[in-house]
mmCIF file of C-alpha atoms in Angstrom:
data_model
loop_
_atom_site.group_PDB
_atom_site.id
_atom_site.type_symbol
_atom_site.label_atom_id
_atom_site.label_comp_id
_atom_site.label_asym_id
_atom_site.label_seq_id
_atom_site.Cartn_x
_atom_site.Cartn_y
_atom_site.Cartn_z
ATOM 1 C CA GLU A 1 0.021 0.079 -0.110
ATOM 2 C CA ALA A 2 1.432 3.440 -0.968
ATOM 3 C CA GLU A 3 2.408 5.728 1.866
ATOM 4 C CA VAL A 4 3.412 9.295 2.520
ATOM 5 C CA ALA A 5 6.912 9.297 3.347
ATOM 6 C CA GLN A 6 8.782 11.810 5.729
ATOM 7 C CA SER A 7 12.399 12.258 6.816
ATOM 8 C CA PRO A 8 14.013 12.623 9.206
ATOM 9 C CA ARG A 9 11.802 11.156 11.980
ATOM 10 C CA TYR A 10 13.411 12.800 14.490
ATOM 11 C CA LYS A 11 15.454 15.900 14.768
ATOM 12 C CA ILE A 12 17.312 17.716 17.445
ATOM 13 C CA THR A 13 18.615 21.296 16.859
ATOM 14 C CA GLU A 14 19.806 24.194 18.713
ATOM 15 C CA LYS A 15 17.808 27.497 18.840
ATOM 16 C CA SER A 16 18.876 29.855 15.819
ATOM 17 C CA GLN A 17 19.602 27.114 13.652
ATOM 18 C CA ALA A 18 18.025 26.220 10.511
ATOM 19 C CA VAL A 19 16.343 22.946 10.156
ATOM 20 C CA ALA A 20 14.429 21.231 6.969
ATOM 21 C CA PHE A 21 11.999 18.585 6.900
ATOM 22 C CA TRP A 22 11.130 16.535 3.631
ATOM 23 C CA CYS A 23 7.924 14.990 2.516
ATOM 24 C CA ASP A 24 7.094 12.572 -0.550
ATOM 25 C CA PRO A 25 3.237 12.054 -0.926
ATOM 26 C CA ILE A 26 1.569 9.202 -2.444
ATOM 27 C CA SER A 27 2.121 9.105 -6.141
ATOM 28 C CA GLY A 28 -0.526 10.924 -8.092
ATOM 29 C CA HIS A 29 -1.744 13.106 -5.070
ATOM 30 C CA ALA A 30 -2.092 16.549 -6.327
ATOM 31 C CA THR A 31 -2.701 18.261 -2.840
ATOM 32 C CA LEU A 32 0.020 18.066 -0.142
ATOM 33 C CA TYR A 33 -0.438 19.622 3.321
ATOM 34 C CA TRP A 34 2.129 20.315 6.257
ATOM 35 C CA TYR A 35 0.749 20.466 9.641
ATOM 36 C CA ARG A 36 2.111 21.162 13.347
ATOM 37 C CA GLN A 37 1.004 19.079 16.014
ATOM 38 C CA ILE A 38 2.175 20.474 19.752
ATOM 39 C CA LEU A 39 2.106 17.810 22.264
ATOM 40 C CA GLY A 40 -1.351 17.306 23.787
ATOM 41 C CA GLN A 41 -3.138 19.024 20.897
ATOM 42 C CA GLY A 42 -4.423 18.189 17.565
ATOM 43 C CA PRO A 43 -2.622 18.844 14.211
ATOM 44 C CA GLU A 44 -2.853 22.545 13.036
ATOM 45 C CA LEU A 45 -2.430 23.181 9.230
ATOM 46 C CA LEU A 46 0.693 25.182 8.283
ATOM 47 C CA VAL A 47 0.270 25.089 4.540
ATOM 48 C CA GLN A 48 -1.540 23.492 1.792
ATOM 49 C CA PHE A 49 -0.249 22.968 -1.793
ATOM 50 C CA GLN A 50 -2.181 22.249 -5.073
ATOM 51 C CA ASP A 51 0.602 20.723 -7.401
ATOM 52 C CA GLU A 52 3.326 23.334 -7.091
ATOM 53 C CA SER A 53 0.976 26.158 -6.069
ATOM 54 C CA VAL A 54 0.425 27.201 -2.388
ATOM 55 C CA VAL A 55 -3.407 27.143 -1.750
ATOM 56 C CA ASP A 56 -3.398 28.201 1.894
ATOM 57 C CA ASP A 57 -0.472 29.362 4.091
ATOM 58 C CA SER A 58 -2.327 31.690 6.227
ATOM 59 C CA GLN A 59 -1.042 29.975 9.315
ATOM 60 C CA LEU A 60 2.454 29.697 8.343
ATOM 61 C CA PRO A 61 4.802 31.816 10.306
ATOM 62 C CA LYS A 62 6.444 33.548 7.262
ATOM 63 C CA ASP A 63 8.928 35.322 9.183
ATOM 64 C CA ARG A 64 10.954 32.078 9.719
ATOM 65 C CA PHE A 65 9.051 29.207 7.883
ATOM 66 C CA SER A 66 8.973 28.426 4.544
ATOM 67 C CA ALA A 67 7.569 25.710 2.170
ATOM 68 C CA GLU A 68 8.138 24.718 -1.269
ATOM 69 C CA ARG A 69 7.008 21.988 -3.585
ATOM 70 C CA LEU A 70 9.122 22.913 -6.905
ATOM 71 C CA LYS A 71 7.828 20.225 -9.260
ATOM 72 C CA GLY A 72 4.558 19.359 -7.590
ATOM 73 C CA VAL A 73 5.772 16.036 -6.254
ATOM 74 C CA ASP A 74 7.851 16.114 -2.958
ATOM 75 C CA SER A 75 7.927 19.042 -0.786
ATOM 76 C CA THR A 76 10.566 20.605 2.007
ATOM 77 C CA LEU A 77 9.620 22.709 4.885
ATOM 78 C CA LYS A 78 12.242 24.865 6.491
ATOM 79 C CA ILE A 79 12.628 26.741 9.741
ATOM 80 C CA GLN A 80 15.242 29.221 10.000
ATOM 81 C CA PRO A 81 15.967 30.343 12.817
ATOM 82 C CA ALA A 82 14.454 27.714 15.041
ATOM 83 C CA GLU A 83 12.679 28.708 18.254
ATOM 84 C CA LEU A 84 12.450 26.763 21.389
ATOM 85 C CA GLY A 85 8.489 27.147 20.672
ATOM 86 C CA ASP A 86 9.018 25.158 17.168
ATOM 87 C CA SER A 87 9.436 21.996 19.012
ATOM 88 C CA ALA A 88 6.545 19.719 17.850
ATOM 89 C CA MET A 89 5.647 17.059 15.472
ATOM 90 C CA TYR A 90 5.415 18.001 11.986
ATOM 91 C CA LEU A 91 3.208 15.900 9.607
ATOM 92 C CA CYS A 92 2.732 15.786 6.037
ATOM 93 C CA ALA A 93 -0.472 14.600 4.404
ATOM 94 C CA SER A 94 -1.550 14.101 0.986
ATOM 95 C CA SER A 95 -4.827 13.695 -1.018
ATOM 96 C CA LEU A 96 -6.851 13.262 -4.205
ATOM 97 C CA GLN A 97 -9.862 15.356 -4.965
ATOM 98 C CA ASP A 98 -12.009 13.155 -2.418
ATOM 99 C CA HIS A 99 -11.050 15.103 0.627
ATOM 100 C CA GLU A 100 -9.490 11.991 2.338
ATOM 101 C CA GLN A 101 -6.047 13.002 3.551
ATOM 102 C CA TYR A 102 -3.212 10.201 4.322
ATOM 103 C CA PHE A 103 -0.713 11.326 6.684
ATOM 104 C CA GLY A 104 3.100 10.348 7.076
ATOM 105 C CA PRO A 105 4.627 9.029 10.257
ATOM 106 C CA GLY A 106 5.814 12.674 11.088
ATOM 107 C CA THR A 107 9.053 14.505 12.002
ATOM 108 C CA ARG A 108 9.356 15.105 15.761
ATOM 109 C CA LEU A 109 11.690 18.101 15.972
ATOM 110 C CA THR A 110 13.117 19.220 19.447
ATOM 111 C CA VAL A 111 14.753 22.640 19.607
ATOM 112 C CA THR A 112 17.279 23.024 22.521
ATOM 113 C CA ALA B 1 -17.087 30.316 14.208
ATOM 114 C CA GLN B 2 -16.400 26.688 12.975
ATOM 115 C CA SER B 3 -15.058 24.548 15.656
ATOM 116 C CA VAL B 4 -14.471 20.836 16.744
ATOM 117 C CA THR B 5 -14.915 19.772 20.329
ATOM 118 C CA GLN B 6 -13.725 16.455 21.945
ATOM 119 C CA PRO B 7 -15.127 17.200 25.592
ATOM 120 C CA ASP B 8 -12.993 13.983 26.969
ATOM 121 C CA ILE B 9 -9.173 14.536 27.463
ATOM 122 C CA HIS B 10 -8.823 11.049 28.803
ATOM 123 C CA ILE B 11 -10.762 7.898 28.971
ATOM 124 C CA THR B 12 -10.082 4.638 30.680
ATOM 125 C CA VAL B 13 -11.906 1.548 29.928
ATOM 126 C CA SER B 14 -11.454 -2.244 30.594
ATOM 127 C CA GLU B 15 -10.506 -4.499 27.937
ATOM 128 C CA GLY B 16 -13.514 -6.061 26.572
ATOM 129 C CA ALA B 17 -15.793 -3.122 27.522
ATOM 130 C CA SER B 18 -17.564 -0.862 25.091
ATOM 131 C CA LEU B 19 -16.373 2.392 24.032
ATOM 132 C CA GLU B 20 -17.895 5.760 23.059
ATOM 133 C CA LEU B 21 -15.840 8.920 22.098
ATOM 134 C CA ARG B 22 -17.557 12.140 21.708
ATOM 135 C CA CYS B 23 -17.045 14.741 19.090
ATOM 136 C CA ASN B 24 -19.240 17.739 18.661
ATOM 137 C CA TYR B 25 -18.673 20.427 15.904
ATOM 138 C CA SER B 26 -20.138 24.023 15.159
ATOM 139 C CA TYR B 27 -21.062 24.665 11.676
ATOM 140 C CA GLY B 28 -23.828 26.188 9.900
ATOM 141 C CA ALA B 29 -23.991 23.312 7.082
ATOM 142 C CA THR B 30 -23.194 19.665 7.187
ATOM 143 C CA PRO B 31 -19.341 19.165 7.030
ATOM 144 C CA TYR B 32 -17.323 15.974 6.209
ATOM 145 C CA LEU B 33 -16.296 14.176 9.208
ATOM 146 C CA PHE B 34 -13.314 11.935 10.188
ATOM 147 C CA TRP B 35 -11.936 9.953 12.873
ATOM 148 C CA TYR B 36 -8.197 9.358 13.262
ATOM 149 C CA VAL B 37 -6.123 7.305 15.573
ATOM 150 C CA GLN B 38 -2.634 8.139 16.725
ATOM 151 C CA SER B 39 -0.225 5.798 18.398
ATOM 152 C CA PRO B 40 2.615 7.409 20.361
ATOM 153 C CA GLY B 41 5.239 9.135 18.075
ATOM 154 C CA GLN B 42 3.324 8.024 14.809
ATOM 155 C CA GLY B 43 1.226 9.778 12.276
ATOM 156 C CA LEU B 44 -2.478 9.680 11.832
ATOM 157 C CA GLN B 45 -4.294 6.575 10.501
ATOM 158 C CA LEU B 46 -8.003 7.253 9.004
ATOM 159 C CA LEU B 47 -10.371 5.055 10.891
ATOM 160 C CA LEU B 48 -13.560 6.291 9.148
ATOM 161 C CA LYS B 49 -15.403 9.005 7.395
ATOM 162 C CA TYR B 50 -18.666 10.535 6.887
ATOM 163 C CA PHE B 51 -19.615 12.721 3.589
ATOM 164 C CA SER B 52 -23.325 11.868 3.366
ATOM 165 C CA GLY B 53 -25.720 9.089 3.181
ATOM 166 C CA ASP B 54 -26.165 6.446 5.772
ATOM 167 C CA THR B 55 -25.655 8.102 9.066
ATOM 168 C CA LEU B 56 -24.061 5.325 10.627
ATOM 169 C CA VAL B 57 -20.674 4.332 9.376
ATOM 170 C CA GLN B 58 -18.522 1.518 9.719
ATOM 171 C CA GLY B 59 -14.568 1.693 9.813
ATOM 172 C CA ILE B 60 -11.627 -0.264 10.277
ATOM 173 C CA LYS B 61 -10.407 -2.137 13.407
ATOM 174 C CA GLY B 62 -14.201 -2.683 14.385
ATOM 175 C CA PHE B 63 -14.973 1.091 14.829
ATOM 176 C CA GLU B 64 -18.196 2.708 13.926
ATOM 177 C CA ALA B 65 -19.429 6.241 14.262
ATOM 178 C CA GLU B 66 -22.789 7.875 14.068
ATOM 179 C CA PHE B 67 -23.652 11.439 12.721
ATOM 180 C CA LYS B 68 -26.390 13.177 14.524
ATOM 181 C CA ARG B 69 -27.382 16.212 12.551
ATOM 182 C CA SER B 70 -29.730 17.566 15.392
ATOM 183 C CA GLN B 71 -27.030 17.152 18.056
ATOM 184 C CA SER B 72 -24.008 18.275 15.654
ATOM 185 C CA SER B 73 -22.138 15.175 16.897
ATOM 186 C CA PHE B 74 -19.892 12.254 15.394
ATOM 187 C CA ASN B 75 -19.356 10.061 18.156
ATOM 188 C CA LEU B 76 -17.025 7.046 17.786
ATOM 189 C CA ARG B 77 -17.913 3.612 19.321
ATOM 190 C CA LYS B 78 -16.654 0.073 19.461
ATOM 191 C CA PRO B 79 -18.346 -2.757 20.981
ATOM 192 C CA SER B 80 -15.461 -4.450 22.554
ATOM 193 C CA VAL B 81 -12.208 -2.711 23.266
ATOM 194 C CA HIS B 82 -8.927 -4.643 22.857
ATOM 195 C CA TRP B 83 -5.652 -3.555 24.673
ATOM 196 C CA SER B 84 -4.014 -2.540 21.194
ATOM 197 C CA ASP B 85 -6.719 0.265 20.909
ATOM 198 C CA ALA B 86 -4.781 2.260 23.421
ATOM 199 C CA ALA B 87 -3.854 5.468 21.363
ATOM 200 C CA GLU B 88 -5.175 8.932 20.703
ATOM 201 C CA TYR B 89 -8.103 9.462 18.911
ATOM 202 C CA PHE B 90 -8.809 12.682 16.905
ATOM 203 C CA CYS B 91 -12.139 13.912 15.433
ATOM 204 C CA ALA B 92 -11.437 15.895 12.397
ATOM 205 C CA VAL B 93 -14.059 18.084 10.450
ATOM 206 C CA LEU B 94 -13.738 19.379 6.855
ATOM 207 C CA PHE B 95 -15.611 22.787 6.527
ATOM 208 C CA THR B 96 -16.855 22.591 2.948
ATOM 209 C CA GLY B 97 -16.238 25.832 1.090
ATOM 210 C CA GLY B 98 -12.875 26.411 2.549
ATOM 211 C CA GLY B 99 -10.694 24.079 0.279
ATOM 212 C CA ASN B 100 -9.824 20.790 1.923
ATOM 213 C CA LYS B 101 -8.813 22.315 5.249
ATOM 214 C CA LEU B 102 -9.180 19.851 8.181
ATOM 215 C CA THR B 103 -9.770 21.243 11.670
ATOM 216 C CA PHE B 104 -8.831 18.876 14.291
ATOM 217 C CA GLY B 105 -10.203 18.370 17.800
ATOM 218 C CA THR B 106 -7.850 18.426 20.785
ATOM 219 C CA GLY B 107 -7.886 14.593 20.952
ATOM 220 C CA THR B 108 -8.884 11.996 23.420
ATOM 221 C CA GLN B 109 -6.370 9.775 24.925
ATOM 222 C CA LEU B 110 -7.583 6.137 25.375
ATOM 223 C CA LYS B 111 -6.051 3.886 28.016
ATOM 224 C CA VAL B 112 -7.046 0.363 28.124
ATOM 225 C CA GLU B 113 -6.715 -1.729 31.321
ATOM 226 C CA LEU B 114 -6.335 -5.288 31.250
#
């Protein structure tokens, strides 16, 4: 069964450093999402792509976060500089047109 | 404002007992409704979904959920819980007219006593 791939699974970084996460959606899924999940809370959407275009980035802290999906397939989420409050699980999901989103295993970020 | 509420933060049940996890939403129309499960340190797995039609939906792992329009609820149920069901459960709502943006509840942590 096809799955959403994410790497790395775990990342520890010092504050003020740059960090990047990678996501490879299920083949053929045009829509890709990045979520942030703080411990004890539900995921919150950071950015949504339709192919290579950003559809919604209203909750993305643009002063330090950036996301790209240059060829409309895999995607990278970057944080620069990282802050202590960025410690969270970063989840990637993808979907076809039927609104059902498939999630990857996530990247657990710890900022020290 | 559109919102999703899971009133129970933690629930403990004995293995073999029945389970019901509550989910309520606030929205002027019928949204698309989902239940996801998350094991520690893992991503989210879809248990079931409701878009339209029969208000009682069956999912994987023996779970079912019932959509009640009058109560704006979509509660998750399982007749007999297994120890492996211990996890965190999230209700999610897709409010139509806003793209495919899912709004998640805060989750219910399920503990199963042997």
